[in-house]
Coordinates of C-alpha atoms and ligand atoms in Angstrom, one line a residue:
M187 CA 63.3 154.4 98.6
K188 CA 62.9 157.2 96.1
V189 CA 59.9 159.4 96.7
L190 CA 58.3 162.0 94.5
L191 CA 56.1 164.5 96.4
I192 CA 53.6 166.7 94.6
G193 CA 52.8 170.2 95.8
S194 CA 54.3 173.5 96.8
G195 CA 52.9 174.7 100.1
G196 CA 53.6 174.6 103.8
R197 CA 52.0 171.2 104.1
E198 CA 54.4 169.8 101.5
H199 CA 57.4 171.4 103.2
A200 CA 56.4 169.7 106.4
L201 CA 55.8 166.4 104.6
A202 CA 59.3 166.8 102.9
S203 CA 60.9 167.5 106.3
A204 CA 59.3 164.4 107.9
L205 CA 60.0 162.1 104.9
K206 CA 63.7 163.2 105.1
R207 CA 63.9 161.8 108.7
D208 CA 63.0 158.3 107.5
P209 CA 66.2 156.2 107.2
S210 CA 64.7 154.2 104.3
L211 CA 64.6 157.4 102.2
E212 CA 67.3 157.5 99.5
E213 CA 66.1 160.4 97.3
L214 CA 63.4 163.0 97.8
H215 CA 62.1 164.8 94.7
V216 CA 59.3 167.4 94.8
A217 CA 57.3 169.0 92.0
P218 CA 57.1 171.9 91.9
G219 CA 58.2 172.6 95.5
N220 CA 59.3 176.0 96.8
P221 CA 62.5 177.7 98.0
G222 CA 62.2 176.2 101.5
I223 CA 61.7 172.7 100.1
A224 CA 64.6 173.2 97.7
E225 CA 66.9 173.4 100.7
I226 CA 66.1 169.7 101.6
A227 CA 65.0 168.1 98.4
T228 CA 65.4 168.2 94.6
C229 CA 62.7 170.4 93.1
H230 CA 61.4 169.9 89.6
A231 CA 59.6 172.7 87.7
T232 CA 57.1 170.2 86.2
N233 CA 53.6 171.4 85.5
T234 CA 51.6 169.3 88.1
D235 CA 48.3 170.0 86.3
D236 CA 49.7 167.8 83.5
N237 CA 49.3 164.2 84.5
A238 CA 51.4 162.9 81.6
A239 CA 54.3 165.3 82.6
V240 CA 54.2 164.0 86.2
I241 CA 54.3 160.3 85.0
A242 CA 57.2 161.1 82.7
L243 CA 59.1 162.7 85.6
A244 CA 58.4 159.7 87.9
E245 CA 59.6 157.4 85.2
S246 CA 62.8 159.3 84.5
L247 CA 63.6 159.3 88.2
G248 CA 62.8 155.6 88.9
I249 CA 60.4 156.6 91.7
D250 CA 59.1 154.0 94.2
L251 CA 56.4 156.1 95.8
V252 CA 54.4 159.2 94.8
V253 CA 52.8 161.3 97.6
I254 CA 50.2 163.8 96.4
G255 CA 49.8 166.8 98.7
P256 CA 47.0 169.1 97.5
E257 CA 43.4 168.3 96.5
K258 CA 43.5 169.7 93.0
P259 CA 45.7 167.0 91.4
L260 CA 43.6 164.4 93.2
I261 CA 40.4 165.8 91.7
Q262 CA 42.2 165.8 88.3
G263 CA 42.8 162.1 88.5
L264 CA 46.6 162.2 88.9
S265 CA 46.7 159.2 91.3
D266 CA 44.6 157.1 88.8
D267 CA 46.9 157.9 85.9
L268 CA 50.0 157.2 88.0
R269 CA 48.6 153.9 89.2
K270 CA 47.8 152.9 85.7
A271 CA 51.4 153.6 84.8
G272 CA 52.4 151.2 87.6
F273 CA 53.4 153.6 90.4
A274 CA 52.6 153.2 94.1
V275 CA 50.7 156.3 95.1
F276 CA 49.6 157.8 98.4
G277 CA 46.5 159.8 97.5
P278 CA 43.0 158.8 96.6
S279 CA 41.6 158.2 93.1
K280 CA 39.5 160.9 91.5
A281 CA 36.3 159.0 92.5
A282 CA 37.4 158.7 96.1
A283 CA 38.6 162.3 96.3
E284 CA 34.9 163.3 95.7
I285 CA 34.6 163.0 99.4
E286 CA 36.3 166.4 99.5
G287 CA 35.3 167.6 96.0
S288 CA 31.6 167.5 96.6
K289 CA 29.9 168.3 100.0
D290 CA 26.8 166.6 98.7
F291 CA 28.7 163.3 97.9
A292 CA 30.3 163.5 101.4
K293 CA 26.8 163.7 103.0
Q294 CA 25.6 160.7 101.0
V295 CA 28.6 158.6 102.1
M296 CA 28.1 159.6 105.7
R297 CA 24.4 158.8 105.5
D298 CA 25.2 155.3 104.1
A299 CA 28.0 154.7 106.5
G300 CA 26.0 155.7 109.5
V301 CA 28.4 158.5 110.4
L302 CA 26.9 161.4 112.4
T303 CA 27.0 164.8 110.7
A304 CA 24.9 168.0 110.6
H305 CA 21.4 167.6 109.1
S306 CA 21.5 169.2 105.7
F307 CA 19.7 170.0 102.4
T308 CA 21.3 170.2 99.0
C309 CA 19.7 173.1 97.1
E310 CA 19.8 174.2 93.5
T311 CA 17.1 176.9 93.3
R312 CA 16.4 180.0 95.3
E313 CA 13.2 178.5 96.6
E314 CA 15.0 175.5 97.9
V315 CA 17.7 177.7 99.5
E316 CA 15.1 179.9 101.2
R317 CA 13.2 176.9 102.5
A318 CA 16.4 175.4 103.9
L319 CA 17.5 178.6 105.6
D320 CA 14.2 179.0 107.3
T321 CA 14.0 175.4 108.4
F322 CA 17.3 175.6 110.3
G323 CA 17.2 179.3 111.3
A324 CA 20.2 181.3 112.4
P325 CA 23.2 180.9 112.6
Y326 CA 23.0 179.9 108.9
V327 CA 25.6 177.5 107.4
V328 CA 25.9 177.6 103.6
K329 CA 28.5 175.6 101.7
H330 CA 29.3 175.7 98.0
D331 CA 29.2 172.1 96.7
G332 CA 32.5 172.2 94.8
L333 CA 36.1 172.8 95.8
A334 CA 36.7 176.2 97.3
A335 CA 40.1 176.1 99.2
G336 CA 38.3 176.5 102.5
K337 CA 36.5 179.7 101.4
G338 CA 33.2 178.3 100.0
V339 CA 31.6 178.2 103.5
V340 CA 29.8 181.0 105.1
V341 CA 28.5 180.9 108.7
T342 CA 26.4 183.9 109.5
E343 CA 23.6 185.3 111.7
D344 CA 22.5 187.4 108.7
R345 CA 19.9 185.7 106.5
A346 CA 20.6 188.2 103.6
I347 CA 24.3 187.3 103.6
A348 CA 23.6 183.6 103.8
L349 CA 21.2 183.9 100.8
E350 CA 23.6 186.0 98.8
H351 CA 26.4 183.5 99.3
A352 CA 24.1 180.6 98.4
L353 CA 23.1 182.2 95.1
L354 CA 26.7 182.5 94.0
S355 CA 26.9 178.8 93.4
P356 CA 24.6 176.6 91.3
R357 CA 24.5 173.9 94.1
V358 CA 24.9 174.5 97.8
V359 CA 24.6 172.4 100.9
I360 CA 22.7 174.2 103.7
E361 CA 23.0 172.7 107.1
E362 CA 22.3 172.8 110.8
F363 CA 24.8 174.9 112.8
L364 CA 27.0 172.7 115.0
D365 CA 28.0 174.3 118.3
G366 CA 31.2 173.2 120.1
P367 CA 35.0 173.1 119.7
E368 CA 36.4 171.8 116.4
V369 CA 39.0 169.1 116.1
S370 CA 40.9 167.8 113.0
L371 CA 41.6 164.1 113.1
F372 CA 43.5 162.4 110.2
G373 CA 43.6 158.8 109.3
I374 CA 46.2 157.1 107.0
S375 CA 44.3 154.5 104.9
D376 CA 45.3 151.7 102.6
G377 CA 41.7 151.4 101.3
K378 CA 40.7 148.8 103.9
N379 CA 42.6 149.6 107.1
I380 CA 43.1 153.0 108.7
L381 CA 45.5 154.3 111.3
A382 CA 44.5 157.4 113.3
M383 CA 46.9 160.3 113.8
Q384 CA 46.7 162.6 116.9
P385 CA 44.1 165.3 117.0
A386 CA 44.9 168.9 116.2
Q387 CA 43.0 172.1 116.4
D388 CA 43.0 174.6 113.5
F389 CA 42.2 178.4 113.7
K390 CA 40.2 179.2 110.6
R391 CA 39.3 182.9 111.1
A392 CA 41.7 185.5 110.0
F393 CA 42.0 187.6 113.2
D394 CA 42.5 187.2 116.9
G395 CA 39.4 186.2 118.9
D396 CA 38.1 184.2 115.9
L397 CA 37.1 187.4 114.2
G398 CA 37.2 188.1 110.5
P399 CA 36.7 185.9 107.4
N400 CA 37.4 182.2 107.1
T401 CA 40.8 181.4 105.7
G402 CA 42.7 178.2 104.8
G403 CA 43.9 178.2 108.4
M404 CA 46.0 180.7 110.5
G405 CA 47.5 178.3 113.0
A406 CA 47.2 175.0 114.8
Y407 CA 48.3 173.1 117.9
S408 CA 48.6 169.6 119.1
P409 CA 48.0 167.6 121.2
L410 CA 44.7 169.0 122.7
P411 CA 45.1 168.9 126.5
W412 CA 41.4 169.6 127.0
A413 CA 40.0 166.9 124.7
P414 CA 38.6 163.7 126.1
D415 CA 41.1 160.8 125.9
E416 CA 38.6 158.6 124.0
I417 CA 38.3 161.1 121.1
V418 CA 40.9 159.3 118.9
E419 CA 39.6 155.8 119.5
E420 CA 35.9 156.9 119.2
T421 CA 36.5 158.8 116.0
L422 CA 38.5 155.8 114.6
E423 CA 35.6 153.4 115.3
Q424 CA 32.6 155.7 114.6
V425 CA 33.9 157.8 111.7
L426 CA 37.1 156.8 110.0
K427 CA 36.6 153.0 109.8
P428 CA 32.9 153.1 108.7
T429 CA 33.7 155.7 106.1
I430 CA 36.6 153.7 104.7
A431 CA 34.4 150.6 104.6
E432 CA 31.6 152.5 102.8
M433 CA 34.1 153.8 100.2
A434 CA 35.4 150.3 99.6
A435 CA 31.8 148.9 99.4
R436 CA 31.1 151.5 96.7
G437 CA 34.0 150.2 94.6
T438 CA 36.0 153.4 95.2
P439 CA 38.4 152.5 98.0
F440 CA 40.1 155.5 99.7
V441 CA 43.9 155.1 99.7
G442 CA 45.5 158.2 101.2
L443 CA 44.8 160.6 104.0
L444 CA 41.2 160.9 105.2
Y445 CA 40.8 164.2 107.1
A446 CA 37.9 164.4 109.4
G447 CA 36.9 167.9 110.6
L448 CA 34.8 167.3 113.8
A449 CA 32.6 169.4 116.0
L450 CA 32.4 168.2 119.6
T451 CA 28.8 169.2 120.3
N452 CA 26.8 168.6 123.5
K453 CA 25.0 165.8 121.6
G454 CA 28.3 164.1 120.8
T455 CA 30.9 164.2 118.0
R456 CA 29.6 165.3 114.5
V457 CA 31.6 165.4 111.2
I458 CA 31.7 169.0 109.8
E459 CA 33.7 168.0 106.7
F460 CA 36.0 165.4 105.1
N461 CA 39.1 166.3 103.1
A462 CA 41.0 163.9 100.9
R463 CA 44.5 165.1 101.9
F464 CA 46.6 166.3 104.7
G465 CA 45.3 169.5 106.3
D466 CA 47.2 172.8 106.2
P467 CA 48.4 174.0 108.8
E468 CA 47.6 170.8 110.8
T469 CA 50.3 168.9 108.9
E470 CA 52.9 171.5 110.0
V471 CA 51.9 171.0 113.6
L472 CA 51.5 167.2 113.6
L473 CA 54.4 165.9 111.5
P474 CA 57.3 167.4 113.6
R475 CA 56.0 165.2 116.4
L476 CA 55.6 162.0 114.4
Q477 CA 58.2 159.4 115.3
T478 CA 57.0 156.6 113.0
P479 CA 59.1 156.8 109.8
L480 CA 56.8 158.5 107.3
A481 CA 58.1 157.2 103.9
G482 CA 57.7 153.6 105.0
L483 CA 54.2 154.3 106.5
L484 CA 52.9 156.0 103.3
L485 CA 54.4 153.2 101.1
K486 CA 52.6 150.6 103.2
A487 CA 49.3 152.5 102.7
A488 CA 49.9 152.9 99.0
T489 CA 50.6 149.2 98.6
R490 CA 47.6 148.2 100.6
D491 CA 49.6 146.7 103.4
L492 CA 48.6 148.5 106.7
K493 CA 46.8 145.4 108.2
D494 CA 49.5 144.5 110.7
H495 CA 50.9 148.0 111.2
P496 CA 51.4 149.0 114.8
P497 CA 49.8 152.3 116.1
L498 CA 51.7 155.4 115.1
Q499 CA 54.4 156.7 117.5
W500 CA 54.5 160.3 118.7
S501 CA 56.9 162.4 120.7
D502 CA 55.3 163.7 123.9
Q503 CA 56.2 167.3 123.1
S504 CA 53.5 169.9 122.4
A505 CA 53.5 171.8 119.1
V506 CA 52.1 175.2 118.0
T507 CA 52.1 176.5 114.4
V508 CA 51.5 180.1 113.6
V509 CA 50.9 181.2 110.0
L510 CA 52.4 184.4 108.6
A511 CA 49.9 185.8 106.0
S512 CA 50.3 188.5 103.4
D513 CA 48.8 192.0 103.6
G514 CA 45.1 191.6 102.5
Y515 CA 44.8 187.9 103.0
P516 CA 42.3 186.2 102.6
M517 CA 40.4 188.7 100.5
S518 CA 43.1 190.1 98.2
P519 CA 46.6 189.1 99.3
K520 CA 49.4 191.3 98.1
V521 CA 52.4 189.3 96.9
G522 CA 56.0 190.0 95.7
E523 CA 57.2 191.7 98.9
P524 CA 60.7 190.9 100.3
L525 CA 60.9 188.5 103.1
T526 CA 63.7 188.7 105.7
G527 CA 64.6 187.6 109.2
I528 CA 63.8 183.9 109.0
N529 CA 66.0 182.5 111.8
P530 CA 64.7 179.3 113.3
I531 CA 65.8 178.5 116.9
E532 CA 66.3 175.1 118.4
G533 CA 62.9 173.4 118.8
S534 CA 61.3 175.3 115.9
E535 CA 60.8 174.8 112.2
V536 CA 59.9 177.3 109.5
F537 CA 57.9 176.0 106.6
H538 CA 57.6 177.9 103.4
A539 CA 54.0 178.1 102.1
G540 CA 53.9 181.0 99.6
T541 CA 57.5 182.1 98.8
T542 CA 59.5 182.5 95.6
L543 CA 63.1 183.5 94.8
D544 CA 63.7 186.6 92.7
G545 CA 67.4 186.2 92.0
N546 CA 68.8 185.8 95.5
L547 CA 65.9 187.6 97.1
L548 CA 63.2 185.7 98.9
K549 CA 59.7 187.2 98.2
S550 CA 56.1 186.4 99.2
S551 CA 54.1 184.7 96.5
G552 CA 50.9 183.7 98.2
G553 CA 48.3 184.5 100.8
R554 CA 49.9 182.3 103.4
V555 CA 53.6 182.9 103.3
L556 CA 55.2 180.9 106.1
A557 CA 54.1 178.5 108.8
V558 CA 56.3 178.6 112.0
T559 CA 56.1 175.6 114.3
G560 CA 57.5 175.7 117.9
L561 CA 58.0 172.5 120.0
G562 CA 58.2 172.4 123.7
A563 CA 57.4 170.4 126.9
D564 CA 54.0 172.1 127.0
L565 CA 51.9 174.4 124.9
T566 CA 53.3 177.5 126.6
E567 CA 56.8 176.6 125.7
A568 CA 55.8 175.7 122.2
R569 CA 54.0 179.0 121.7
D570 CA 56.9 180.9 123.1
K571 CA 59.2 179.4 120.5
A572 CA 56.8 179.8 117.5
Y573 CA 56.2 183.5 118.5
R574 CA 59.8 184.2 119.1
V575 CA 60.7 183.1 115.6
I576 CA 57.7 184.7 113.8
S577 CA 58.1 188.0 115.5
G578 CA 61.7 188.3 114.0
I579 CA 60.4 187.9 110.4
T580 CA 59.9 191.0 108.3
L581 CA 57.3 191.2 105.5
R582 CA 55.6 194.5 104.8
G583 CA 51.9 194.5 105.7
S584 CA 51.9 190.9 106.9
H585 CA 49.8 189.7 109.8
Y586 CA 49.6 186.7 112.1
R587 CA 47.3 185.8 114.9
S588 CA 48.7 186.3 118.4
D589 CA 46.2 184.0 120.1
I590 CA 47.0 180.6 118.6
A591 CA 46.7 177.9 121.4
L592 CA 46.5 180.7 123.9
N593 CA 43.3 179.5 125.7
A594 CA 44.5 175.9 125.7
S595 CA 47.9 176.8 127.1
I596 CA 46.2 178.8 129.9
A597 CA 43.9 176.0 130.7
E598 CA 46.8 173.5 130.6
K599 CA 48.7 175.6 133.2
G600 CA 45.6 175.7 135.4
N601 CA 45.4 171.9 135.6
Ligands
AMP300 P1 34.3 173.4 106.0 O1 34.9 173.8 104.8 O2 33.1 172.5 105.8 O3 35.2 172.8 107.0 O4 33.8 174.7 106.8 C1 34.7 175.7 107.2 C2 34.4 176.1 108.6 O5 33.1 176.6 108.7 C3 34.5 175.0 109.6 O6 35.8 174.8 110.1 C4 33.6 175.5 110.7 O7 34.3 176.5 111.5 C5 32.6 176.2 109.9 N1 31.4 175.3 109.8 C6 31.2 174.5 108.7 N2 30.1 173.8 108.9 C7 29.6 174.2 110.1 C8 28.4 173.8 110.9 N3 27.5 172.9 110.4 N4 28.2 174.4 112.0 C9 29.1 175.3 112.5 N5 30.2 175.7 111.8 C10 30.4 175.1 110.7
LIG301 N1 43.2 173.3 107.8 C1 42.1 173.2 107.0 C2 42.3 172.5 105.7 O1 43.4 172.0 105.4 O2 41.4 172.4 104.9

């Protein structure tokens, strides 16, 4: 099979690495890719904001399956245009990707599907905003309605900050604060059937101890030794399947990866958000453990053929991913700094997220620069590997969290 993967981040590097392990894969092409991906696939400098250019590339290569990584091309209708041109595509239509593109739309779908989520108001005026803030009280949760790369959400005790954030966007969703640990659970859907992946936990705050601003994600681990065993089955039945059924009933079937961000509250599981694509850095922590061949799986989803697919197979290792971020990330990341000392050890993988080649010199080119995954018999061993590798990497001014999966690994040892 010849696969074309769209994207250039750590998630796409992890997807590329997993696709390569599938014996049915003959050729892997990536547009635009990055220097890490270029070591394992053929990269093409195609402008992926130009749907016609992507179709021309897929045609010239005789591609069997297109896999779309990031949300932006989904929202721009790339999968619709590729499907019209006759390609099998893993990635939802523009209409179905609205489940990520609009917080308000996601709330409507959940309401109609009977999926439990935080109570919310969608507000367009200052009066509506103030009324909603006062209805729920602190901590305040304010979300911009459109796409914001994980940075449109503010959770704060300070009403003035909440109000200021709300007034930055013409339409916001203000909702009840959900207390409890967060879990990311992904489903692979063919529009009608959906297979659950294993749960992962993502660390969204920039600094140790969950301090600092929200980011795209500073690290992750999987599996979750503390999570109830039923969480996957329960989320599959109560969240993923009803949502897929509702999207199909609306005439906009969701074919691709449905990402459920969950809060495990004392009243039960609630959906915090949906995304329409693989999460980052959860993908870097999950895919190294996936044993089901990925290219075949995604092709079956893209061709509406998951009905009789067996459950996904996973290695019983633990995985921990730690993200190396640029100086100033997430507020004002400094890029263009030389990057050295990338030396993966056995049981680790280094994924490039924001890197570029300047001649022969590898340099940082984004806020999140690398994602380092360690694998081990338990979380302690997986952490040890990830931190051994990341601590050897030199990038001026860079930072990473030192507490990814720390509490979970201590709790796991105590059991
Ligand atoms: P989102 O983009 O909706 O996932 O929000 C980003 C982060 O903000 C989430 O991962 C949570 O940590 C936090 N968050 C969002 N909504 C809520 C909520 N209703 N209650 C508590 N925290 C929230
Ligand atoms: N890890 C959060 C996200 O991908 O949105």
